[in-house]
Short mmCIF file of C-alpha atoms and ligand atoms in Angstrom, two decimals:
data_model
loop_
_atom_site.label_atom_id
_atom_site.label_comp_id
_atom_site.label_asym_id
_atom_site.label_seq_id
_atom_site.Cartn_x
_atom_site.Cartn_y
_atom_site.Cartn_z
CA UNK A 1 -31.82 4.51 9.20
CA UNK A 2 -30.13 6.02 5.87
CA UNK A 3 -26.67 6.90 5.02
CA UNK A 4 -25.27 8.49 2.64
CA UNK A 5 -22.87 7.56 -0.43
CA UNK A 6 -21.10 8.75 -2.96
CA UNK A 7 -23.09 7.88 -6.32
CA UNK A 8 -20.97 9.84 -8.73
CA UNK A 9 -17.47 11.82 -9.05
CA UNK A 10 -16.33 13.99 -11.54
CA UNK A 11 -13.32 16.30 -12.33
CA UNK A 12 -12.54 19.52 -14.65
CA UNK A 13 -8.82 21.22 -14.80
CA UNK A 14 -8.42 23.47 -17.66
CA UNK A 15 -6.02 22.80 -20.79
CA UNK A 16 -3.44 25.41 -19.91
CA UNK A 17 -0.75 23.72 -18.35
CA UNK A 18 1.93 25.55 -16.70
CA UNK A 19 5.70 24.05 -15.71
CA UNK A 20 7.80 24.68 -13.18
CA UNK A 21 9.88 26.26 -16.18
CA UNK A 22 7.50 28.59 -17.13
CA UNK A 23 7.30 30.03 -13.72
CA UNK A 24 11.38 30.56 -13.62
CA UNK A 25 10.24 33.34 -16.38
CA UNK A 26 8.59 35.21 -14.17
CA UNK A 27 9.65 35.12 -10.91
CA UNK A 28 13.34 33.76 -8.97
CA UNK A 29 12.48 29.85 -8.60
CA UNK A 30 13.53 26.90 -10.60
CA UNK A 31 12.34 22.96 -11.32
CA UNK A 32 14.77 21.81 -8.47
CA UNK A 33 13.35 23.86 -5.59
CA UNK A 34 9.80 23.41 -6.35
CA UNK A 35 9.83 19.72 -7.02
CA UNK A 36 11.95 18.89 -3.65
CA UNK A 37 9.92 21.75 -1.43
CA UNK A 38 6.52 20.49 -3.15
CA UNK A 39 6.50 17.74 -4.91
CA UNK A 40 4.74 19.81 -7.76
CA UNK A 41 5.63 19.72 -11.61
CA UNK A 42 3.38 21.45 -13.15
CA UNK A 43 -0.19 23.41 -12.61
CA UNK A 44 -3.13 24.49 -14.52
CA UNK A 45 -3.93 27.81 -15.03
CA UNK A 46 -7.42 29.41 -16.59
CA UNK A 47 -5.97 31.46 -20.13
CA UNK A 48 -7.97 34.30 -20.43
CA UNK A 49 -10.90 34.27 -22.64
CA UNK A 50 -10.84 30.01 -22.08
CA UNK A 51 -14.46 30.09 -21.02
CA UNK A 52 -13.35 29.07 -17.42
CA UNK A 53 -14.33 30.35 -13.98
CA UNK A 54 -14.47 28.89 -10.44
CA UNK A 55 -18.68 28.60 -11.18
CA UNK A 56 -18.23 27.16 -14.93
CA UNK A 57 -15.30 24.89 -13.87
CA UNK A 58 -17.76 23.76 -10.83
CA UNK A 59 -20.19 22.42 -13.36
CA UNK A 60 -18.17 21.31 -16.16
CA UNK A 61 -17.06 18.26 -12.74
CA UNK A 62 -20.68 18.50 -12.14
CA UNK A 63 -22.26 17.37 -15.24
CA UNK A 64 -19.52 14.37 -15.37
CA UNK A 65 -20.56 13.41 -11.41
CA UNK A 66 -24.27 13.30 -12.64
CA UNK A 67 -23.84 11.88 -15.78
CA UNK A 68 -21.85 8.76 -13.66
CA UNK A 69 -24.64 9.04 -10.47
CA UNK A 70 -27.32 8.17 -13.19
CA UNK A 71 -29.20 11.41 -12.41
CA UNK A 72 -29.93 14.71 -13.93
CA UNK A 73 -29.88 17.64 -12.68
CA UNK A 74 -33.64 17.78 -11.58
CA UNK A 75 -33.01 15.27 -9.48
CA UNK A 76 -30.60 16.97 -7.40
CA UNK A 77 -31.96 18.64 -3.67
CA UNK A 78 -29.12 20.76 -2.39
CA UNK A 79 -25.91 21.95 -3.79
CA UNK A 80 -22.90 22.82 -1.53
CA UNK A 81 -20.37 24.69 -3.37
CA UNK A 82 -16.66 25.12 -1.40
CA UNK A 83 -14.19 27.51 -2.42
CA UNK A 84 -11.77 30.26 -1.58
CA UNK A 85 -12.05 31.95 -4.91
CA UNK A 86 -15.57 32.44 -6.02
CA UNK A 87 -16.57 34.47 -9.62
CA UNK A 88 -17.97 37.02 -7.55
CA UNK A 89 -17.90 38.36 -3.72
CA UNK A 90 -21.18 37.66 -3.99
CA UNK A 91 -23.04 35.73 -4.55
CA UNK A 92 -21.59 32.67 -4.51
CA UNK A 93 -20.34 30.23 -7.08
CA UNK A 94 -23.61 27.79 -5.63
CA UNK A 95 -26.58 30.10 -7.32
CA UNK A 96 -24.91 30.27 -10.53
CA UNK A 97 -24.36 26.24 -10.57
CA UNK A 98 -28.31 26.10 -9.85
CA UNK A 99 -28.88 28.64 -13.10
CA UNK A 100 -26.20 27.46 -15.35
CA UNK A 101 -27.77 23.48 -15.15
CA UNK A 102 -30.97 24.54 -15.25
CA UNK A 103 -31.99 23.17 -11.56
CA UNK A 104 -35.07 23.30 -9.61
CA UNK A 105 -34.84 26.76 -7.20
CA UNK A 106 -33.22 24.37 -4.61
CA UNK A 107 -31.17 25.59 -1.84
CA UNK A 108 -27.56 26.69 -3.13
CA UNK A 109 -25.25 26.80 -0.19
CA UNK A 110 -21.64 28.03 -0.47
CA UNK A 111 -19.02 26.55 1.67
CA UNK A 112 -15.57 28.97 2.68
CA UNK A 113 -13.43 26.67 4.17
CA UNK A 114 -10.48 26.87 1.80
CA UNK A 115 -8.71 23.63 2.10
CA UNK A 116 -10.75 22.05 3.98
CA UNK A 117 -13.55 23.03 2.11
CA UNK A 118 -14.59 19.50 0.33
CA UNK A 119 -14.58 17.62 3.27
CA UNK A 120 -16.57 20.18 5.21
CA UNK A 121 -18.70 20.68 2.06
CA UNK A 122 -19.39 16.74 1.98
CA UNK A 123 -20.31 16.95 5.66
CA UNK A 124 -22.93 19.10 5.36
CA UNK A 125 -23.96 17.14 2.53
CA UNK A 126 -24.19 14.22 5.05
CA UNK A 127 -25.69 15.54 7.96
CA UNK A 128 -28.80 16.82 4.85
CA UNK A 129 -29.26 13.37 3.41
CA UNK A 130 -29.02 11.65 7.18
CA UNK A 131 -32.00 13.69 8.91
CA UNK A 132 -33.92 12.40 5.78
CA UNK A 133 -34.64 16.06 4.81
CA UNK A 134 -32.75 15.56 1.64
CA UNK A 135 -32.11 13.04 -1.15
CA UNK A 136 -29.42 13.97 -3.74
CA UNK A 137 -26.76 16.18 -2.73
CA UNK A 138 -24.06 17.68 -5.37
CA UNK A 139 -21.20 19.09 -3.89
CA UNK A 140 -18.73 20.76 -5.59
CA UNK A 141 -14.99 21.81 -5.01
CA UNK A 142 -13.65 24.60 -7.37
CA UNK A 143 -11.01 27.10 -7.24
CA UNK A 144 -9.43 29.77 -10.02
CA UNK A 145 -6.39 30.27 -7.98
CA UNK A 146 -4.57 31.75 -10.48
CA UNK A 147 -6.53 35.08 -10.82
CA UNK A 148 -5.62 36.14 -7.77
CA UNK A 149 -1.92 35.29 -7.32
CA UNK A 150 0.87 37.36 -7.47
CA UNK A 151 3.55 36.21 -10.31
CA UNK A 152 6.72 38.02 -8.75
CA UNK A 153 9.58 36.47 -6.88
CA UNK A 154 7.67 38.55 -3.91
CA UNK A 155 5.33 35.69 -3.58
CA UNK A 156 6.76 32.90 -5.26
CA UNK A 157 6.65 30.86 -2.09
CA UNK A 158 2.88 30.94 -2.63
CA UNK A 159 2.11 31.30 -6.36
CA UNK A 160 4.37 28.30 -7.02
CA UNK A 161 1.90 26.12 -5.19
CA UNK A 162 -1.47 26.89 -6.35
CA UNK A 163 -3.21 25.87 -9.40
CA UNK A 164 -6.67 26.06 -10.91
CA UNK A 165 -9.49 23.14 -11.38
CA UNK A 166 -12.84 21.35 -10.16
CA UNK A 167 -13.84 18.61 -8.70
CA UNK A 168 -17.70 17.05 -7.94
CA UNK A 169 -19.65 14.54 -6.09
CA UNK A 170 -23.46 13.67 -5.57
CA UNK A 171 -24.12 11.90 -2.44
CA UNK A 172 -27.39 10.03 -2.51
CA UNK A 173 -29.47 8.55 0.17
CA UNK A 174 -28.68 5.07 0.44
CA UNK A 175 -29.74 1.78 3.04
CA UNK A 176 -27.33 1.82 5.94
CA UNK A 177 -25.93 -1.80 4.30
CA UNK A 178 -24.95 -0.13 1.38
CA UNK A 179 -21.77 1.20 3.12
CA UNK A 180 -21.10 5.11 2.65
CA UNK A 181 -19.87 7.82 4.45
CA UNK A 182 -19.43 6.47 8.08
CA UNK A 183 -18.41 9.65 9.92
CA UNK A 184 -17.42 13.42 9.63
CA UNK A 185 -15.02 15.04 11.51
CA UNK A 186 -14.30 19.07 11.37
CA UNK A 187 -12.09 21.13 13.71
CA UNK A 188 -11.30 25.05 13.72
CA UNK A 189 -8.40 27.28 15.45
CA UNK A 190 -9.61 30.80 14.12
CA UNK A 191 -6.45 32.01 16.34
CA UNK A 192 -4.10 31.31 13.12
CA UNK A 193 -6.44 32.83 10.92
CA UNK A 194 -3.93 35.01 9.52
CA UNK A 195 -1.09 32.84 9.04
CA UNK A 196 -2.72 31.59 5.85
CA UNK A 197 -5.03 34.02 4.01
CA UNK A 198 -6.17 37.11 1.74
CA UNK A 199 -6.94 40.14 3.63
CA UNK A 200 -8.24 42.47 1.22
CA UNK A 201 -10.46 43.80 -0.32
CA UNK A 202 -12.56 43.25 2.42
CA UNK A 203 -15.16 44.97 4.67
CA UNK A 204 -11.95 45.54 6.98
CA UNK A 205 -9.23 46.77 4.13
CA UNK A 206 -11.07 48.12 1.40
CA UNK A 207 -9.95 48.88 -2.30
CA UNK A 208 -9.23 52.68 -1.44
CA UNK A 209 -7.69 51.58 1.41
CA UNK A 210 -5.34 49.38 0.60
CA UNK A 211 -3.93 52.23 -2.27
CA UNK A 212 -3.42 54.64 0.32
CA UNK A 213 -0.86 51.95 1.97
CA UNK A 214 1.06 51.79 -1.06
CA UNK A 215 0.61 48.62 -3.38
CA UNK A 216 4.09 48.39 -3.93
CA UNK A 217 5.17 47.65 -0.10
CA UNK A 218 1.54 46.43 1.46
CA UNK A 219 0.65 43.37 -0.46
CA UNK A 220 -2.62 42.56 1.35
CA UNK A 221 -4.51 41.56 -1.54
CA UNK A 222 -2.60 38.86 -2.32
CA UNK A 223 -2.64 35.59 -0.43
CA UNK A 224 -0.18 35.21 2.46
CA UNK A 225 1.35 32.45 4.05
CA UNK A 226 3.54 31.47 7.17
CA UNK A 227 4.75 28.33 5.10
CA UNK A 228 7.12 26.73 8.21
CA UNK A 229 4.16 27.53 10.41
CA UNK A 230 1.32 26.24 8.29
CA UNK A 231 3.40 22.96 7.52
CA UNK A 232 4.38 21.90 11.27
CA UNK A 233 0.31 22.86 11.90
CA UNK A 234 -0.69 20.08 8.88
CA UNK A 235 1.20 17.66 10.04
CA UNK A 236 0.03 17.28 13.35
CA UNK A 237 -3.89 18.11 12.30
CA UNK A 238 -3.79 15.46 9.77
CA UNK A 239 -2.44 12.84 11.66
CA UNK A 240 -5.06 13.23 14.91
CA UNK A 241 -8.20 13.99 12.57
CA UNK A 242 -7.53 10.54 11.01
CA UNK A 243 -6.94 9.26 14.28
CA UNK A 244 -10.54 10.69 15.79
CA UNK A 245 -12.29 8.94 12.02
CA UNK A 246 -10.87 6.07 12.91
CA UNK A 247 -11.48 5.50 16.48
CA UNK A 248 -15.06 6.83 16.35
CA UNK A 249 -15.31 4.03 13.68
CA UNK A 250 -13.52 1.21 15.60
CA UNK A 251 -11.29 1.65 12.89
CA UNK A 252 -7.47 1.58 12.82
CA UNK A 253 -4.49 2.24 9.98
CA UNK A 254 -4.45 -1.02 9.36
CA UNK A 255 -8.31 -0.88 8.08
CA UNK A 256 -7.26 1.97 5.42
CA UNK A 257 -7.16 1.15 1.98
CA UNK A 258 -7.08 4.35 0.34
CA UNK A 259 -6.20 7.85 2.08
CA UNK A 260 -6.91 10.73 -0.23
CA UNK A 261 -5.32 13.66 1.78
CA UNK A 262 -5.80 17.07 0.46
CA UNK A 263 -2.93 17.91 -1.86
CA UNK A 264 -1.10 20.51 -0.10
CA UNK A 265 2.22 19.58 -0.50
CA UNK A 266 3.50 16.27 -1.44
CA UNK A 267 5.88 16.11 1.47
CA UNK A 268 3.16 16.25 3.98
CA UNK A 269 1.56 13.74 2.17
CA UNK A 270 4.71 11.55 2.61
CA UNK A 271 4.64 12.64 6.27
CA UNK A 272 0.95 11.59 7.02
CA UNK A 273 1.78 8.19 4.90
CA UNK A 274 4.99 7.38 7.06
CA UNK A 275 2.87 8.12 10.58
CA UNK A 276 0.62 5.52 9.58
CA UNK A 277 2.50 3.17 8.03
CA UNK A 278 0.88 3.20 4.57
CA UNK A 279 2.39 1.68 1.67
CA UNK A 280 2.35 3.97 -1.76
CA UNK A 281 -1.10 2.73 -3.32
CA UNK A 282 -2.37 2.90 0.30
CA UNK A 283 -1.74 6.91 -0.72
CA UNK A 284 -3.26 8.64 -3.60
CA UNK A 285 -1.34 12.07 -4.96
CA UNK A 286 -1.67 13.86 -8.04
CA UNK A 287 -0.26 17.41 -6.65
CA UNK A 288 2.72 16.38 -9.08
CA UNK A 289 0.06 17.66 -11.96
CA UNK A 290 -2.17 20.12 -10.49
CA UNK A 291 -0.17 21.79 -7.69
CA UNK A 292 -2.57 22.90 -4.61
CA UNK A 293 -5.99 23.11 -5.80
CA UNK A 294 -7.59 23.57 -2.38
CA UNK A 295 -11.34 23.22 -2.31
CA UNK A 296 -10.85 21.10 -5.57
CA UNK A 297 -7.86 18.96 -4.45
CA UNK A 298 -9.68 16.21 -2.54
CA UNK A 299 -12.71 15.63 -5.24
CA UNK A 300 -9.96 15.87 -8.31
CA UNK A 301 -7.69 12.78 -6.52
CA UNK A 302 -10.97 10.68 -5.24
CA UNK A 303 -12.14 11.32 -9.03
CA UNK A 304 -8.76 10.50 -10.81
CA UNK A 305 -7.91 7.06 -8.04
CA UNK A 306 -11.82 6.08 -8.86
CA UNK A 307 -11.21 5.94 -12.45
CA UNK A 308 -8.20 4.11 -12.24
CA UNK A 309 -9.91 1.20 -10.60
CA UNK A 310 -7.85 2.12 -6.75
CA UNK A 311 -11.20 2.51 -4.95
CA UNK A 312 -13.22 -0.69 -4.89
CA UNK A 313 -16.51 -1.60 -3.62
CA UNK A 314 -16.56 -2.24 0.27
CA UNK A 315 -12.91 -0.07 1.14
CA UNK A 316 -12.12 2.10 3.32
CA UNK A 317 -11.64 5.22 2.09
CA UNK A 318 -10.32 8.57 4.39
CA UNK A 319 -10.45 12.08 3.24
CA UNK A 320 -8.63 14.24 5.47
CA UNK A 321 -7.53 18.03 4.80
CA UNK A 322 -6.10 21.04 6.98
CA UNK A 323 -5.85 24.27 5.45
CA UNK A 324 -6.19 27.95 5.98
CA UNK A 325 -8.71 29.18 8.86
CA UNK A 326 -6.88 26.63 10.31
CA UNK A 327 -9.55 24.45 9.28
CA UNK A 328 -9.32 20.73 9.37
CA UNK A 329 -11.42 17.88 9.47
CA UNK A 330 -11.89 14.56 7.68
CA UNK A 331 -14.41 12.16 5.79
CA UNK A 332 -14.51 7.92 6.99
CA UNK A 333 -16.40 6.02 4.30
CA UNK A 334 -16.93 2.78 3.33
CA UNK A 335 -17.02 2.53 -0.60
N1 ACO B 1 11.69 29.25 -5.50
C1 ACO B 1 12.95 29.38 -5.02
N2 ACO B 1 13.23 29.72 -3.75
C2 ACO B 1 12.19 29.95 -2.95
C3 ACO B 1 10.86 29.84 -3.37
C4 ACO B 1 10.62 29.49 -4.71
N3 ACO B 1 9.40 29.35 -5.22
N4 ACO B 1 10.04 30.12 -2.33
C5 ACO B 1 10.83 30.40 -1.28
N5 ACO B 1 12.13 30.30 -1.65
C6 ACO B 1 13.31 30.50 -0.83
C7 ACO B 1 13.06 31.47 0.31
O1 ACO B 1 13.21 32.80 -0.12
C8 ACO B 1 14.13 31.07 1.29
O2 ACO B 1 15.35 31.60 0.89
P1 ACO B 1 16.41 32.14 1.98
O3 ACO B 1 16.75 30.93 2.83
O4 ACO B 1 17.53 32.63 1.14
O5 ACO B 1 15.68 33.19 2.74
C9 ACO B 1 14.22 29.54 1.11
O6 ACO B 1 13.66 29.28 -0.20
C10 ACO B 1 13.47 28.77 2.14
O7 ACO B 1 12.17 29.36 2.27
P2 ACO B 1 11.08 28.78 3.18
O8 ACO B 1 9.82 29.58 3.00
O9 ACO B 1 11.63 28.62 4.55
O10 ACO B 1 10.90 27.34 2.48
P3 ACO B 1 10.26 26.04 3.03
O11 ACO B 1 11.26 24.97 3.08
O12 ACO B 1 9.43 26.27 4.26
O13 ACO B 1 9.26 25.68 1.86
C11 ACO B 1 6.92 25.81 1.43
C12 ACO B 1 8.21 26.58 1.54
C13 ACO B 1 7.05 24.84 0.26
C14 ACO B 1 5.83 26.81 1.14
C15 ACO B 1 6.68 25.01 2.72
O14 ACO B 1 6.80 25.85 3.84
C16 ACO B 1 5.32 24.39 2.76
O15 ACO B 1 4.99 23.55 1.95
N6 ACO B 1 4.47 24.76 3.70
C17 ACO B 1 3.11 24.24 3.76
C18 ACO B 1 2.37 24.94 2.73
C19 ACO B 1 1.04 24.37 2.48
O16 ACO B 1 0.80 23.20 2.58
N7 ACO B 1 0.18 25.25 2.12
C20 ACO B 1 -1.10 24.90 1.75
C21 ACO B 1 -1.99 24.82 2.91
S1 ACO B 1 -3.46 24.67 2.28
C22 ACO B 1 -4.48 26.02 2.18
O17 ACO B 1 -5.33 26.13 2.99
C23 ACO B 1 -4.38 27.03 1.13
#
């Protein structure tokens, strides 16, 4: 029997960095708010012309998880590629990874499950590498948030929390000793679809469409969200998805030593951490510097608490995320 483990990680933000400050120049917020509603100090956003995009992001973390997996990018069988904010409606960011490094014409699968889009992304992954039908899996996390928000007080409880960046992984087939991802657990409630998302342009609302309603009072291509709504949602999701790892795992809290939650807000972080009784380094956050990188979230903190030595061989490590769709699901694996 295989498994499957993490052999490399690597992470991308651009340089631009952007405060809580410089937002107060363009819309109604301040430092205060954001930091106590969020957690968040600053963000990274692409500058125009800065060579970035949600594809060229993807494999800038790429090349860094190969480079640490010991493999090129010949070696690699599949790539799963999550995000909300792709270069193009299509196709997806995954095909342009495959050109851009040069690949094999492997299968180039693109993943749209927002913030939950790592750990689903690393699940398929899994499930490739488990049936034997693959070896070396890179999946990628990448979002350019910040093309698509709207910088107006209109939306400021949104465009506050988002920022731009990349994160990578390629999972490799490994002996079932070798520890590795131990289970995957994903979960859908397509009834809040639209309490968290971007409705057009889309096959339902397109472009001409959405001028005829008037730009200035119908804001439907910008993202929306019930904030009190998705919050009370995360808390709960997180909290039983853990659970389910766990217990399918004859696991418990007390087994954790590292929970990498998706950084959606650092006070539901803080919520998760109380519910299970974890102490701070039990916790890894880093929305403080990125904001809400959804697809990219997960992969940037696993990267940045791997390279600062808070992931050691043989712990257990959780990945858990809830985010728009609602989506949720999380990742059990023994490092
Ligand atoms: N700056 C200043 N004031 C603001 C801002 C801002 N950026 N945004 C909202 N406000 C104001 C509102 O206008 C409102 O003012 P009012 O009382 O005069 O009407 C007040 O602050 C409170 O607004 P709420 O929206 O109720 O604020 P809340 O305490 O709920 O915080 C937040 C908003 C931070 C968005 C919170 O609801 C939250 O974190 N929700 C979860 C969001 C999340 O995790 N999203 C990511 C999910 S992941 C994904 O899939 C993309």
């Amino acid at each position: 029997m295989y498994t499957s483990k993490i052999a490399g990680l690597g992470a991308y933000v651009p340089e631009n960095i952007v405060t809580n400050d410089d937002l107060s120049k363009m819309m109604d917020t301040n430092d205060a708010w954001i930091q106590e509603r969020t957690g968040i100090k600053e963000r990274r956003h692409i500058k125009k012309g800065d060579g970035n995009s949600t594809a060229k992001m993807g494999v800038k973390a790429a090349k860094i998880a190969l480079e640490r997996a010991g493999l090129t990018p010949k070696d690699i069988d599949l790539i799963v590629f999550a995000t909300l904010s792709p270069d193009y409606y299509f196709p997806g960011c995954g095909v342009q990874v495959q050109e851009m490094l040069d690949m094999r014409t492997i299968p180039a699968l693109d993943v749209r499950n927002q913030c939950s889009g790592f750990v689903y992304a690393i699940s398929t992954a899994d499930q490739f590498i488990k049936t034997g039908m693959y070896k070396n899996v890179l999946v990628i996390g990448s979002e350019n948030h910040s093309g698509g928000l709207d910088m107006t007080t209109r939306s400021r409880n949104v465009s506050v929390i988002f920022g731009d960046g990349a994160g990578a992984a390629v999972l490799t087939k490994a002996a079932n000793d070798e520890g590795g991802i131990l289970s995957t657990h994903l979960h859908s409630e397509g009834e809040h679809a639209m309490e968290l998302s971007l409705e057009g342009p889309s096959t339902e609302r397109w472009v001409p469409e959405i001028i005829a309603e008037n730009p200035q009072e119908n804001i439907p291509y910008y993202p929306y969200m019930n904030g009190q709504f998705v919050f009370k949602n995360a808390v709960v999701r997180f909290a039983e998805v853990i659970n389910e790892g766990l217990e399918a795992n004859g696991l418990t809290a007390k087994d954790i030593n590292m929970l990498i939650p998706h950084q959606a807000n650092l006070r539901i972080s803080q919520f998760v951490q109380k519910q299970f009784r974890l102490s701070d380094d039990q916790v890894y956050n880093n929305i403080q510097k990125y904001g809400n990188t959804t697809a990219a979230s997960i992969p940037i903190a696993l990267t940045e608490a791997w390279e600062e030595g808070k992931i050691n061989k043989g712990d257990l490590v959780v990945l858990a995320a809830f985010g728009s769709g609602f989506t949720w699901g999380s990742a059990i694996i023994r490092w």
